[in-house]
Amino acid sequence: MFRGDSAPPKGGIPPATKFNNWYLEVCEGRQVWHYVTDELTKIQKERFELTASPYHVGLPKFATPEESGSPFYKVPSQSHSYEEVLRKGVSFFGKLQTKDGHWAGDYGTQLLLYKKQPICEPFKLEILRYLFNVQNEDGGWGLHIESTSTMFGSVLNYISARLLGLTVEDKLLHKAKCWIQSHGNGSSCLASPQWGKVYLAILNIISWDAVNSLIPELILLPEIFPFHIKGMWSYARTVYMPMTYLYGIRFQVAEDDLIRQLRTELLPSSLADYASIQWSVYRNIVAEEDLYTPHTRLLKYAFKFFNAYEYIAPSFLRRRALARLYEVGVRKESEFTKYICIGPVNKVLNTLVTWIVEGPESVAFQKHLERLPDYLWMGTDGMKMNGTNGSQLWDTAFMVQALMENSKNREEYRDIFSLANDFLDISQIRVNHPEHWKYYRDETKGGWPFSTRDVGWLVADTTGEGLKASLLVKRHGYSLTPLDDSRLFDALNILLLMQNSTGGYATCEKTRGSKLFEYLNASEVFGDIMIDYDYVECTSSALQALVTFHEHYPTHRKQEVLKAVERATAFILKSQHQDGSFEGMWGICFTYGTWFALDGLASVGLYYENNSAVRKACKFLLSRQMMDGGWGESFLSCVRRTYVNHKASQIINTAWAVLALLGAHYPQKEPIKRGIDLLKQRQLLNGDWPQESICGVFNKNCMINYSNFKNIFPIWALARFTERYPQESPL
Ligand code: LAN
């Protein structure tokens, strides 16, 4: 069962606010929640999402009388034909398309994403509801909603609840405090991993001396130096820079009563005398529950050296390093992303650094505050900070492709396509950031982001999916304003630029740094974060887009496109594991990777009948089919990097496996039909599908919720199936 979906939650925390008063407003992909207690004005009625809002907060808006007792429509659908299941699915999900053409959704992830900031009452209450909704039975919090308790999750969520006004007398907080005090082998909060220690130091609960050096001067090394931060993965680099800035100036909030109380609540009781704590002893201590990537020997030596260097760091060098960190990591990153920032972690750190450097009244700081709500999502389980400012482009591009495969009913979806095209249009990045190279940024013109254009970061595979979807709408004439050729050429240009020498594609940039960089991964909780690697998913999306582009424009940069296609195909084939599977890194896990790989290979004409790698991959999928006809993969597959069965089949895994088999032209209908039957059985009366286990992942160890996948992928699988087997009817 999906933990975040339990409302009323375990423990039965009642709704903190009136669900009817929550309204989502969207504009060019931007999603902002409002709490309105008065009658809506005319303008509000026009601006707010009157259909999607109640759905997202969990109101039974589309319920029929039988359903109304159950806020989550736990009533199976009674459809008789696959066609009917598909139609119901589309009709339901189609209604949730927002005014600007995308599908909004919950993108909750790590349980660390709350920070001290002025916050209004309904938001505060709903954040608290969420925190308690996802608290584990043992009182702690995990790294994500399905994880067992960790020090990182427990300490930061405990602090969040205290900052939001709860006292230690609160029963659930007391339990959390006991968890923290009884873990970490006597070190309690001091056994937090590096990022946790950084937050604790910022909040003045511990000293910066408990944190290993973050080496601000690294940024001053010549760019060709193998460990220059320019070579780091964009997401790691953008967090590292403001964090290192705060470390460099040893920033701490002023001590007050609350801070003093938090120190006594969180630090080990054996360390009663704060002034005499030997902080440096704790630098390398991490709770066993948290440790995923232990320090390498190289990192241990590096820390010894750099911790010693801290005592003699020349102040002129430190000043220069801090100035550069601020310029690249905070000022330009904020400007280029319209103050949204690449993700929630650097968003909050950059807001803080801007407050310190520019002051609370500064324009830059005010702009930062304006963009904080972009991350807050009001879900069925309360309010949370999303893992990015949404997954708008990603969901929309998939949905367009899913519906396109249903050729019989395509005409009926004209309005959906046309609106979605407006969104694809508005979200393509149209410019390169000024003097981007100075700030370690590459070209962006022509790319698509994962969420919204304002973020200004493109991703290789979101560019691929955005390009495919735009080309399909254009090909079928479903929009009066399809994208101009020049815009599509720009997207192609990005895809050609981003291919690595391996033939593979990474995420936001070409791979820059050496793999040796990973030896310096100090995060302790994440795997493979230091550089941008090649990924099967990114490569497959790019490959499919190149092929689709070439079908449209066979002569445009023909040789380059064909060469890129060939190299990407070779990369995918090389990535196959012995057992025939492909490991996915952004969804769970081998099912996800294998779907991407097989669709990629199918795009270049490699199918079951003519390719042994495809046959092997199909065999792998079939070996994982469960008794009930579905597929179910646990998030532990990503953590352990080997297939782990979920205890129950999952709608989304099933849809991926079915799509993969159909895409590969697997010749036998029966196993596929059993999967489709499962999707049919799980459909709810209103055409929705229930939220099951979490299905996204990043950095091996942290899961993330793609709430729209439960609709998009069953629809897509049904569309592909009914297209292939139009006469087929359910048993
Ligand atoms: C994402 C989300 C999208 C994802 C895909 C496009 C699906 C993938 O194919 C490429 C990588 C990418 C862009 C990706 C990278 C890492 C992200 C940004 C995330 C998983 C969303 C959140 C994560 C980010 C690092 C999380 C930051 C928050 C922390 C608490 C560490």
Coordinates of N, CA and C in Angstrom, one line a residue, residues 460-576:
A460 N 18.1 15.6 -21.3 CA 18.2 15.0 -22.6 C 16.9 14.2 -22.9
D461 N 16.4 13.4 -21.9 CA 15.2 12.6 -22.3 C 14.0 13.4 -22.3
T462 N 13.9 14.5 -21.5 CA 12.6 15.3 -21.5 C 12.6 16.0 -22.9
T463 N 13.8 16.3 -23.4 CA 13.9 16.9 -24.7 C 13.4 15.9 -25.7
G464 N 13.9 14.7 -25.6 CA 13.4 13.6 -26.5 C 11.9 13.4 -26.4
E465 N 11.4 13.3 -25.3 CA 9.9 13.1 -25.2 C 9.1 14.3 -25.7
G466 N 9.6 15.5 -25.3 CA 8.9 16.7 -25.8 C 9.0 16.8 -27.3
L467 N 10.1 16.4 -27.9 CA 10.2 16.5 -29.4 C 9.3 15.5 -30.0
K468 N 9.3 14.2 -29.5 CA 8.4 13.2 -30.0 C 7.0 13.7 -30.0
A469 N 6.5 14.1 -28.8 CA 5.1 14.5 -28.7 C 4.8 15.7 -29.6
S470 N 5.7 16.6 -29.8 CA 5.4 17.8 -30.6 C 5.3 17.3 -32.1
L471 N 6.2 16.4 -32.5 CA 6.2 15.9 -33.9 C 4.9 15.1 -34.2
L472 N 4.5 14.4 -33.2 CA 3.2 13.6 -33.4 C 2.0 14.5 -33.6
V473 N 1.9 15.5 -32.7 CA 0.8 16.5 -32.9 C 0.8 17.1 -34.3
K474 N 2.1 17.5 -34.6 CA 2.2 18.2 -35.9 C 1.9 17.3 -37.1
R475 N 2.4 16.0 -37.0 CA 2.1 15.1 -38.1 C 0.6 14.8 -38.3
H476 N -0.1 14.7 -37.2 CA -1.5 14.4 -37.3 C -2.4 15.6 -37.4
G477 N -1.8 16.8 -37.4 CA -2.6 18.0 -37.6 C -3.6 18.3 -36.5
Y478 N -3.2 18.0 -35.2 CA -4.1 18.2 -34.1 C -4.0 19.6 -33.5
S479 N -3.2 20.4 -34.0 CA -3.1 21.8 -33.4 C -3.1 22.8 -34.6
L480 N -3.7 23.9 -34.3 CA -3.7 25.0 -35.3 C -2.4 25.7 -35.3
T481 N -1.7 25.5 -34.1 CA -0.4 26.2 -34.0 C 0.7 25.2 -33.7
P482 N 1.0 24.3 -34.6 CA 2.1 23.3 -34.3 C 3.4 24.0 -34.2
L483 N 4.4 23.4 -33.7 CA 5.7 24.1 -33.5 C 6.4 24.2 -34.9
D484 N 7.0 25.4 -35.1 CA 7.7 25.7 -36.4 C 8.8 24.7 -36.6
D485 N 9.1 24.5 -37.8 CA 10.3 23.6 -38.1 C 11.5 24.1 -37.4
S486 N 11.7 25.4 -37.3 CA 13.0 25.8 -36.7 C 13.1 25.4 -35.2
R487 N 11.9 25.4 -34.6 CA 11.9 25.0 -33.1 C 12.3 23.5 -33.0
L488 N 11.8 22.7 -33.9 CA 12.1 21.3 -33.9 C 13.5 21.1 -34.3
F489 N 14.1 21.9 -35.2 CA 15.5 21.8 -35.5 C 16.4 22.1 -34.3
D490 N 15.9 23.1 -33.6 CA 16.7 23.5 -32.4 C 16.7 22.3 -31.4
A491 N 15.6 21.6 -31.3 CA 15.6 20.5 -30.3 C 16.5 19.4 -30.8
L492 N 16.5 19.2 -32.1 CA 17.4 18.1 -32.7 C 18.8 18.5 -32.4
N493 N 19.1 19.8 -32.6 CA 20.5 20.3 -32.3 C 20.9 19.9 -30.9
I494 N 20.1 20.1 -30.0 CA 20.4 19.8 -28.6 C 20.7 18.3 -28.4
L495 N 19.8 17.5 -29.1 CA 20.1 16.0 -28.9 C 21.4 15.6 -29.6
L496 N 21.7 16.3 -30.7 CA 23.0 15.9 -31.3 C 24.2 16.4 -30.4
L497 N 24.0 17.5 -29.8 CA 25.1 18.0 -29.0 C 25.3 17.2 -27.7
M498 N 24.2 16.6 -27.2 CA 24.3 16.0 -25.9 C 24.7 14.5 -25.9
Q499 N 24.9 14.0 -27.1 CA 25.3 12.6 -27.1 C 26.8 12.4 -26.6
N500 N 27.0 11.5 -25.7 CA 28.3 11.2 -25.2 C 29.1 10.4 -26.2
S501 N 30.4 10.3 -25.9 CA 31.3 9.6 -26.8 C 30.9 8.1 -26.8
T502 N 30.3 7.7 -25.7 CA 29.8 6.2 -25.6 C 28.6 5.9 -26.5
G503 N 28.0 7.0 -27.0 CA 26.7 6.8 -27.7 C 25.5 7.0 -26.8
G504 N 25.8 7.0 -25.5 CA 24.7 7.1 -24.5 C 24.4 8.6 -24.2
Y505 N 23.3 8.8 -23.5 CA 22.9 10.1 -23.1 C 22.8 10.2 -21.5
A506 N 23.3 11.3 -21.0 CA 23.2 11.5 -19.5 C 21.9 12.4 -19.3
T507 N 21.9 13.1 -18.2 CA 20.6 13.9 -17.9 C 20.7 15.3 -18.4
C508 N 21.2 16.2 -17.7 CA 21.1 17.6 -18.0 C 22.3 18.1 -18.9
E509 N 23.4 17.4 -18.9 CA 24.6 17.8 -19.6 C 25.2 16.5 -20.2
K510 N 26.2 16.7 -21.0 CA 27.1 15.6 -21.4 C 27.9 15.2 -20.2
T511 N 28.3 14.0 -20.1 CA 29.1 13.6 -19.0 C 30.4 14.4 -19.0
R512 N 30.8 15.0 -17.9 CA 32.0 15.8 -17.9 C 33.1 15.2 -17.1
G513 N 32.9 15.0 -15.8 CA 34.0 14.5 -14.9 C 34.3 13.1 -15.1
S514 N 35.4 12.7 -14.5 CA 35.8 11.2 -14.6 C 35.0 10.4 -13.6
K515 N 34.9 9.1 -13.9 CA 34.2 8.2 -13.0 C 34.9 8.2 -11.6
L516 N 36.2 8.5 -11.6 CA 36.9 8.5 -10.3 C 36.3 9.5 -9.3
F517 N 35.6 10.5 -9.8 CA 35.0 11.5 -9.0 C 34.1 10.8 -7.9
E518 N 33.5 9.6 -8.3 CA 32.6 9.0 -7.4 C 33.3 8.6 -6.1
Y519 N 34.6 8.4 -6.2 CA 35.3 8.1 -4.9 C 35.2 9.2 -3.9
L520 N 34.8 10.4 -4.4 CA 34.7 11.5 -3.4 C 33.3 11.8 -3.0
N521 N 32.4 10.8 -3.3 CA 31.0 11.0 -2.9 C 30.9 10.9 -1.3
A522 N 30.6 12.1 -0.8 CA 30.6 12.2 0.7 C 29.1 12.2 1.2
S523 N 28.2 12.0 0.4 CA 26.8 12.2 0.8 C 26.3 11.1 1.8
E524 N 26.9 10.0 1.7 CA 26.6 8.8 2.6 C 25.3 8.2 2.3
V525 N 24.3 8.9 1.8 CA 23.0 8.3 1.6 C 22.6 8.1 0.2
F526 N 23.4 8.7 -0.8 CA 23.0 8.5 -2.2 C 24.2 7.8 -2.9
G527 N 23.8 7.0 -4.0 CA 24.8 6.4 -4.8 C 24.9 7.1 -6.2
D528 N 26.1 7.1 -6.7 CA 26.3 7.6 -8.1 C 25.8 9.0 -8.3
I529 N 26.3 9.9 -7.5 CA 25.8 11.3 -7.7 C 26.8 12.3 -8.2
M530 N 28.1 11.9 -8.3 CA 29.1 12.9 -8.5 C 29.2 13.4 -9.9
I531 N 29.0 12.5 -10.9 CA 29.0 12.9 -12.3 C 27.7 12.5 -13.0
D532 N 27.5 13.1 -14.2 CA 26.3 12.7 -14.9 C 26.7 11.4 -15.8
Y533 N 26.0 10.3 -15.5 CA 26.3 9.1 -16.2 C 25.4 8.9 -17.4
D534 N 25.8 7.9 -18.3 CA 24.9 7.5 -19.3 C 23.7 6.7 -18.7
Y535 N 22.5 6.9 -19.2 CA 21.4 6.1 -18.7 C 20.6 5.5 -19.9
V536 N 20.2 4.3 -19.7 CA 19.4 3.6 -20.7 C 18.1 4.5 -21.1
E537 N 17.5 5.0 -20.0 CA 16.2 5.7 -20.3 C 16.5 6.9 -21.1
C538 N 17.5 7.7 -20.7 CA 17.8 9.0 -21.4 C 18.2 8.6 -22.8
T539 N 19.0 7.6 -23.0 CA 19.4 7.2 -24.3 C 18.3 6.8 -25.2
S540 N 17.4 6.0 -24.6 CA 16.2 5.5 -25.4 C 15.3 6.7 -25.8
S541 N 15.0 7.6 -24.9 CA 14.2 8.7 -25.3 C 14.8 9.5 -26.4
A542 N 16.1 9.8 -26.3 CA 16.8 10.6 -27.3 C 16.8 9.8 -28.6
L543 N 17.0 8.5 -28.6 CA 17.1 7.7 -29.8 C 15.7 7.7 -30.5
Q544 N 14.6 7.5 -29.7 CA 13.3 7.5 -30.3 C 13.0 8.8 -31.0
A545 N 13.4 9.9 -30.3 CA 13.2 11.2 -30.8 C 13.9 11.4 -32.1
L546 N 15.2 10.9 -32.2 CA 16.0 11.1 -33.4 C 15.3 10.4 -34.5
V547 N 14.8 9.2 -34.2 CA 14.2 8.4 -35.3 C 12.9 9.1 -35.8
T548 N 12.1 9.5 -34.8 CA 10.8 10.2 -35.2 C 11.1 11.4 -36.0
F549 N 12.2 12.2 -35.6 CA 12.6 13.4 -36.3 C 13.0 13.0 -37.7
H550 N 13.7 12.0 -37.9 CA 14.2 11.6 -39.2 C 13.1 11.2 -40.1
E551 N 12.1 10.6 -39.5 CA 10.9 10.2 -40.4 C 10.2 11.4 -40.9
H552 N 10.2 12.5 -40.1 CA 9.6 13.8 -40.5 C 10.4 14.6 -41.5
Y553 N 11.7 14.6 -41.1 CA 12.6 15.5 -41.9 C 13.8 14.6 -42.4
P554 N 13.5 13.8 -43.4 CA 14.6 12.8 -43.7 C 15.9 13.4 -44.2
T555 N 15.8 14.6 -44.7 CA 17.1 15.2 -45.2 C 17.8 16.1 -44.2
H556 N 17.1 16.5 -43.2 CA 17.8 17.5 -42.3 C 18.9 16.8 -41.5
R557 N 20.1 17.3 -41.6 CA 21.3 16.8 -40.9 C 21.3 15.2 -40.9
K558 N 21.0 14.7 -42.1 CA 20.8 13.3 -42.2 C 21.9 12.4 -41.7
Q559 N 23.1 12.7 -42.2 CA 24.3 11.8 -41.8 C 24.5 11.9 -40.3
E560 N 24.4 13.1 -39.7 CA 24.6 13.2 -38.2 C 23.5 12.4 -37.5
V561 N 22.3 12.6 -37.9 CA 21.2 11.9 -37.2 C 21.3 10.4 -37.3
L562 N 21.7 9.9 -38.5 CA 21.8 8.4 -38.7 C 22.9 7.9 -37.8
K563 N 24.0 8.7 -37.8 CA 25.2 8.2 -37.0 C 24.8 8.2 -35.5
A564 N 24.1 9.2 -35.1 CA 23.7 9.3 -33.6 C 22.7 8.1 -33.3
V565 N 21.9 7.8 -34.2 CA 20.9 6.7 -34.0 C 21.7 5.4 -33.9
E566 N 22.6 5.2 -34.7 CA 23.4 4.0 -34.7 C 24.2 3.8 -33.4
R567 N 24.8 5.0 -32.9 CA 25.6 4.9 -31.7 C 24.7 4.7 -30.5
A568 N 23.5 5.4 -30.5 CA 22.6 5.2 -29.3 C 22.1 3.8 -29.3
T569 N 21.8 3.2 -30.4 CA 21.3 1.8 -30.4 C 22.4 0.9 -29.9
A570 N 23.6 1.1 -30.3 CA 24.7 0.3 -29.8 C 24.9 0.4 -28.3
F571 N 24.7 1.6 -27.8 CA 24.8 1.8 -26.4 C 23.8 1.0 -25.6
I572 N 22.5 1.1 -26.1 CA 21.5 0.4 -25.4 C 21.8 -1.1 -25.4
L573 N 22.2 -1.6 -26.6 CA 22.4 -3.1 -26.6 C 23.5 -3.5 -25.6
K574 N 24.5 -2.6 -25.5 CA 25.6 -2.9 -24.6 C 25.2 -2.8 -23.1
S575 N 24.1 -2.1 -22.9 CA 23.7 -2.0 -21.4 C 23.0 -3.2 -20.9
Q576 N 22.7 -4.1 -21.7 CA 21.8 -5.2 -21.3 C 22.6 -6.1 -20.2

